[in-house]
XYZ file of C-alpha atoms in Angstrom:
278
model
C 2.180 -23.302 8.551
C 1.334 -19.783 8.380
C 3.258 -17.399 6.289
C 2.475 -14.331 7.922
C 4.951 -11.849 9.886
C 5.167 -12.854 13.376
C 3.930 -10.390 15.906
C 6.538 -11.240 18.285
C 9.437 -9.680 15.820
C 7.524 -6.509 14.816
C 9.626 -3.273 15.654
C 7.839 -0.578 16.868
C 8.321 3.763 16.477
C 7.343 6.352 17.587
C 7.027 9.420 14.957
C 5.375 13.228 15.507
C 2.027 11.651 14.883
C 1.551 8.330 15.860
C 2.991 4.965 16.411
C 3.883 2.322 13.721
C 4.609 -1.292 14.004
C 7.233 -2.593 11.542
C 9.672 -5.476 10.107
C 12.748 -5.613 9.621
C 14.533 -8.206 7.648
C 17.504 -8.739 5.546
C 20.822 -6.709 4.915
C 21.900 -4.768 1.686
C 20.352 -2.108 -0.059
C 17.253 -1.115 1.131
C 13.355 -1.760 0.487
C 10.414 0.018 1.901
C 7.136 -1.394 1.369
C 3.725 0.565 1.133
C 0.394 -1.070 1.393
C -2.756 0.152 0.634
C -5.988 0.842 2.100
C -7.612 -2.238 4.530
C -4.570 -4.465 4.358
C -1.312 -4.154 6.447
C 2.204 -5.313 5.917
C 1.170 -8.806 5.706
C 0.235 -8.072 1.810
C 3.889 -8.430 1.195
C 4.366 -12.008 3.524
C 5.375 -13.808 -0.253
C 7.361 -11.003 -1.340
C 10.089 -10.260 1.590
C 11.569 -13.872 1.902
C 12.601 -13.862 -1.580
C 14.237 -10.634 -1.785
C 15.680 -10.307 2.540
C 18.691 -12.481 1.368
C 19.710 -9.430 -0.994
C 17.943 -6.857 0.786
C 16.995 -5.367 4.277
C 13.128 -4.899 3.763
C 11.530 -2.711 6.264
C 7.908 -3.691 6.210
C 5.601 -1.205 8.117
C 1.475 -1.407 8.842
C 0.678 2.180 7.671
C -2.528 3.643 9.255
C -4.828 2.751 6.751
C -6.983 0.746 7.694
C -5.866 -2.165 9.106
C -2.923 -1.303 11.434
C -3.033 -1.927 15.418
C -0.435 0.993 16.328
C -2.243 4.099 18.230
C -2.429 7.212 16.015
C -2.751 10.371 17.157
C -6.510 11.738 16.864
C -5.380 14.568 15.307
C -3.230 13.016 13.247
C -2.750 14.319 9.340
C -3.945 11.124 7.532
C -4.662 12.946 4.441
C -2.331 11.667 1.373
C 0.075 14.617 1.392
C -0.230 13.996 5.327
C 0.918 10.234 4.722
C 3.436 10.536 2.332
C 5.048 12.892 5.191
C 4.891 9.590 7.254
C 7.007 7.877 4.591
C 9.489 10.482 4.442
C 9.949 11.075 8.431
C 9.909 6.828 8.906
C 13.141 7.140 6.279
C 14.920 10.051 8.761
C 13.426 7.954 12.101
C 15.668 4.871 10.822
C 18.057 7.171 8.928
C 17.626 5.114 5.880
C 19.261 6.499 2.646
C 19.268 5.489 -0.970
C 15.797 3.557 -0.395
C 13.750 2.018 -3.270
C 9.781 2.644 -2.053
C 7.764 -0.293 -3.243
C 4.239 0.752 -3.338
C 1.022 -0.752 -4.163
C -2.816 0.057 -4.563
C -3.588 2.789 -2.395
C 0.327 3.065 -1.070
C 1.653 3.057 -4.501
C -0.258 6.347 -4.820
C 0.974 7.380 -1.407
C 4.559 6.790 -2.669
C 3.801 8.795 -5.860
C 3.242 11.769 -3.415
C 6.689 10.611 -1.551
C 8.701 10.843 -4.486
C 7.670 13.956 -5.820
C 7.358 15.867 -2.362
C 9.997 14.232 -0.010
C 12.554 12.830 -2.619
C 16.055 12.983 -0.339
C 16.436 9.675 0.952
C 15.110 7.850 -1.993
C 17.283 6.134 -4.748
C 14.533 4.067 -6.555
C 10.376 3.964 -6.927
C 8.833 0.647 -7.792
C 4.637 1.112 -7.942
C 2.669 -2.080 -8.663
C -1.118 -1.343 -9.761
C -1.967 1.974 -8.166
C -4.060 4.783 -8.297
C -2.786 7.204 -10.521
C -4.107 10.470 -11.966
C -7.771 10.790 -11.807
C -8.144 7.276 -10.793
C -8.023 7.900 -6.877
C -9.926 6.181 -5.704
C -11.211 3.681 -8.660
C -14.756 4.287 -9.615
C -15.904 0.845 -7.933
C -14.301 1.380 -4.581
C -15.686 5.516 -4.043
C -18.520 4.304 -1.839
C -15.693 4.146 0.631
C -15.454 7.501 0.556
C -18.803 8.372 1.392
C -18.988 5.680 4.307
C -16.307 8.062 5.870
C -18.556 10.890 5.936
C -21.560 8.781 7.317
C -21.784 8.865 10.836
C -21.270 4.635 11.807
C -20.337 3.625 7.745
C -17.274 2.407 8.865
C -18.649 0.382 11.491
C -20.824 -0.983 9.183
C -18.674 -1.670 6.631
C -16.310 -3.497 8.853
C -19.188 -5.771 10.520
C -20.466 -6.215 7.060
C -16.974 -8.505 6.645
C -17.537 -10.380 9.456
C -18.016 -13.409 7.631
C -14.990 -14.847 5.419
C -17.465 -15.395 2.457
C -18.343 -11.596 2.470
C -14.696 -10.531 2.351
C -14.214 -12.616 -0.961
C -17.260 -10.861 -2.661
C -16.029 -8.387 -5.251
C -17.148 -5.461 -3.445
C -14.336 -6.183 -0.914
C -11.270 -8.668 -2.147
C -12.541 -10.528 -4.133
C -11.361 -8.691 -7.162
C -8.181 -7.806 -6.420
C -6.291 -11.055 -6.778
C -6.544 -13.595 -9.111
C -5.826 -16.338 -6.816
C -7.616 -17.112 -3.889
C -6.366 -14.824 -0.712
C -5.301 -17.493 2.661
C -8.026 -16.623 4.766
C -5.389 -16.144 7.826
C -4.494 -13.204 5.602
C -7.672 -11.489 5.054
C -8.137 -11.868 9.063
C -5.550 -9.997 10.071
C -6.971 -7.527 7.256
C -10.143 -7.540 9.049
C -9.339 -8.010 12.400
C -7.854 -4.747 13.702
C -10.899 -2.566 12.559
C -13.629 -5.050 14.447
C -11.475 -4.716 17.538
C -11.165 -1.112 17.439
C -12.643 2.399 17.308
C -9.441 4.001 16.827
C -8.499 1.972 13.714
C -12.373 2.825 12.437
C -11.849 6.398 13.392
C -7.958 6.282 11.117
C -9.827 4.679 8.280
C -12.672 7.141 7.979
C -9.802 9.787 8.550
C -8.164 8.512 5.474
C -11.162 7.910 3.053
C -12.635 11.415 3.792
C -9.295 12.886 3.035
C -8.697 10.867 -0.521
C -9.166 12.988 -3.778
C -7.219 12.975 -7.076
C -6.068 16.701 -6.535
C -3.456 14.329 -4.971
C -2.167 12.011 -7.587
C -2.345 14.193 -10.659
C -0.145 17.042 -8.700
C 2.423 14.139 -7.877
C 2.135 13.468 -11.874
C 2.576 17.247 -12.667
C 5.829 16.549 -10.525
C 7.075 13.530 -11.573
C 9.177 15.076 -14.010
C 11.833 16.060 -11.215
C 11.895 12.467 -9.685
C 14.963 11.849 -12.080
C 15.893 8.249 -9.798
C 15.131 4.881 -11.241
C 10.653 3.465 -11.640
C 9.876 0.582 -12.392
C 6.129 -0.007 -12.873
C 5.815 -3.279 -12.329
C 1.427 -3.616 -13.552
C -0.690 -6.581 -14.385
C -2.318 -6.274 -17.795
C -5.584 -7.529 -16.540
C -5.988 -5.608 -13.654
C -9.417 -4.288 -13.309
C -9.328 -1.517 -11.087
C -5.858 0.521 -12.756
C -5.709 -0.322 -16.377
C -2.186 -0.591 -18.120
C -2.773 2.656 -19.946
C -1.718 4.363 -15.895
C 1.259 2.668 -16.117
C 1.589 4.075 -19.518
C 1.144 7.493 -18.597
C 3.413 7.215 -15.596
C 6.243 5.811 -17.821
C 5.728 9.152 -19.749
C 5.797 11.667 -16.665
C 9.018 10.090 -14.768
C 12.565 10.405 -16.630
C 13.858 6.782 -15.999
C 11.129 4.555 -16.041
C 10.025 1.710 -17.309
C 7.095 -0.572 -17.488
C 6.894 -4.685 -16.577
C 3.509 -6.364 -17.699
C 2.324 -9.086 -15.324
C 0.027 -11.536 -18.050
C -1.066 -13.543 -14.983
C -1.984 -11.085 -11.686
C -4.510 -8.095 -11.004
C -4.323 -5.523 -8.592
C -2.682 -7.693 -5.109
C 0.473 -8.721 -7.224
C 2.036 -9.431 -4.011
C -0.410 -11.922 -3.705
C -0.812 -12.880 -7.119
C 3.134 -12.843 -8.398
C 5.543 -12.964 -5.974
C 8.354 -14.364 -7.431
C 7.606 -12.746 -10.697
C 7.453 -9.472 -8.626
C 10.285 -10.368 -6.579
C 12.637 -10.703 -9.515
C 11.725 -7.516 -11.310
C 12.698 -5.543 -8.159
């Protein structure tokens, strides 16, 4: 049986630019998730159902990627532009005293949320992330430059077509340490090969990345003076420990939890060890 959200329950809003598709489960204090780029709320399936009993987790697909929800085609997608997403989500719902969990690309996202729109947060938890100059990682920047090429996101997304291609390590197949449910990594894939406006979003995003980003939320983070917990994995390839270091150092009240077993998707990786430390 599949362990991914069910269509069928998504919530959906409307917000100044665009359209997101959500979840909404639990009661108590509450979570908000942040993917990164090319995966959608479904990176958290293993997470949610051990923490909804304690928690209302509000699980949105961002526009980055892999999201179905129209966005406007003028649409800010650049990461000061997102983070404003996060914040106006947290007024849409009027949600208050929220801990943003954030990974990979999101976790840089919520960085940027934290520093810039820090009202309605009470807590920051950032699994491996870009960080500082590390946005995006030196193996995934030829991304970037398939936003600026006229069809490179079309190609890219063809290119994954096949399951086996999508498990190479210039895709997922270094992110996790354990092998990614293929129903997963379809609905990764899925809503870019169906559509041009999802291509369009992602090309949006990747042009707009640049570490001007995360290293003025760092110059920041010293005002963020709320609870971070930087949950990490000590083998993670992509965001080495020494970023969660540094981080520790910026933010007032933070501290730092070393995964010995995950890499980057510790959603994927270490749920229940995640779970638990949030």
């Amino acid at each position: 049986m599949s362990d991914l959200f069910d269509p069928a329950e998504a919530g959906r809003i409307r917000l100044s630019q665009g359209s997101l598709r959500y979840w909404d489960r639990g009661r108590g204090p509450v979570l908000v998730f942040v993917h990164g780029l090319l995966v959608n709320a479904n990176l958290w399936r293993k997470v949610v159902p051990r923490l909804e009993e304690e928690f209302r987790c509000i699980v949105p697909d961002w526009p980055l990627g892999a999201h179905r929800e129209s966005v406007d085609a003028d649409a800010d997608l650049t990461p000061a532009g997102l983070a404003r997403w996060i914040a106006e989500l947290l007024e849409a719902l009027d949600l208050r005293d929220v801990t943003l969990v954030g990974n990979d690309t999101g976790g840089a996202l919520c960085q940027i949320a934290a520093t810039e729109h820090p009202e309605r947060l009470g807590a920051l938890v950032l699994t491996p992330c870009d960080a500082y100059e590390n946005f995006l990682p030196p193996r995934f920047r030829y991304l970037q430059w398939l936003g600026h090429v006229p069809g490179g996101i079309f190609a890219l997304v063809q290119g994954m077509r096949p399951r086996f291609v999508r498990r190479l390590p210039i895709a997922f197949g270094s992110l996790a340490a354990r092998r990614i449910d293929d129903d997963a990594l379809d609905e990764y894939v899925a809503p870019a090969l169906a559509s041009a406006a999802t291509r369009r979003d992602l090309a949006k995003v990747l042009r707009g990345i640049s570490p001007r980003y995360t290293l003025r939320a760092a110059e920041r983070a010293g005002d963020f003076e709320k609870p971070v917990l930087l949950a990490w994995a000590r083998r993670d390839r992509f965001f080495a420990p020494e970023f969660a270091e540094r981080l520790a150092r910026a933010f007032p009240k933070a501290r730092v939890e070393m995964s010995d077993e995950g890499l980057t998707f510790l959603p994927e990786d270490e749920p229940e060890w995640l779970a638990e430390r949030i």
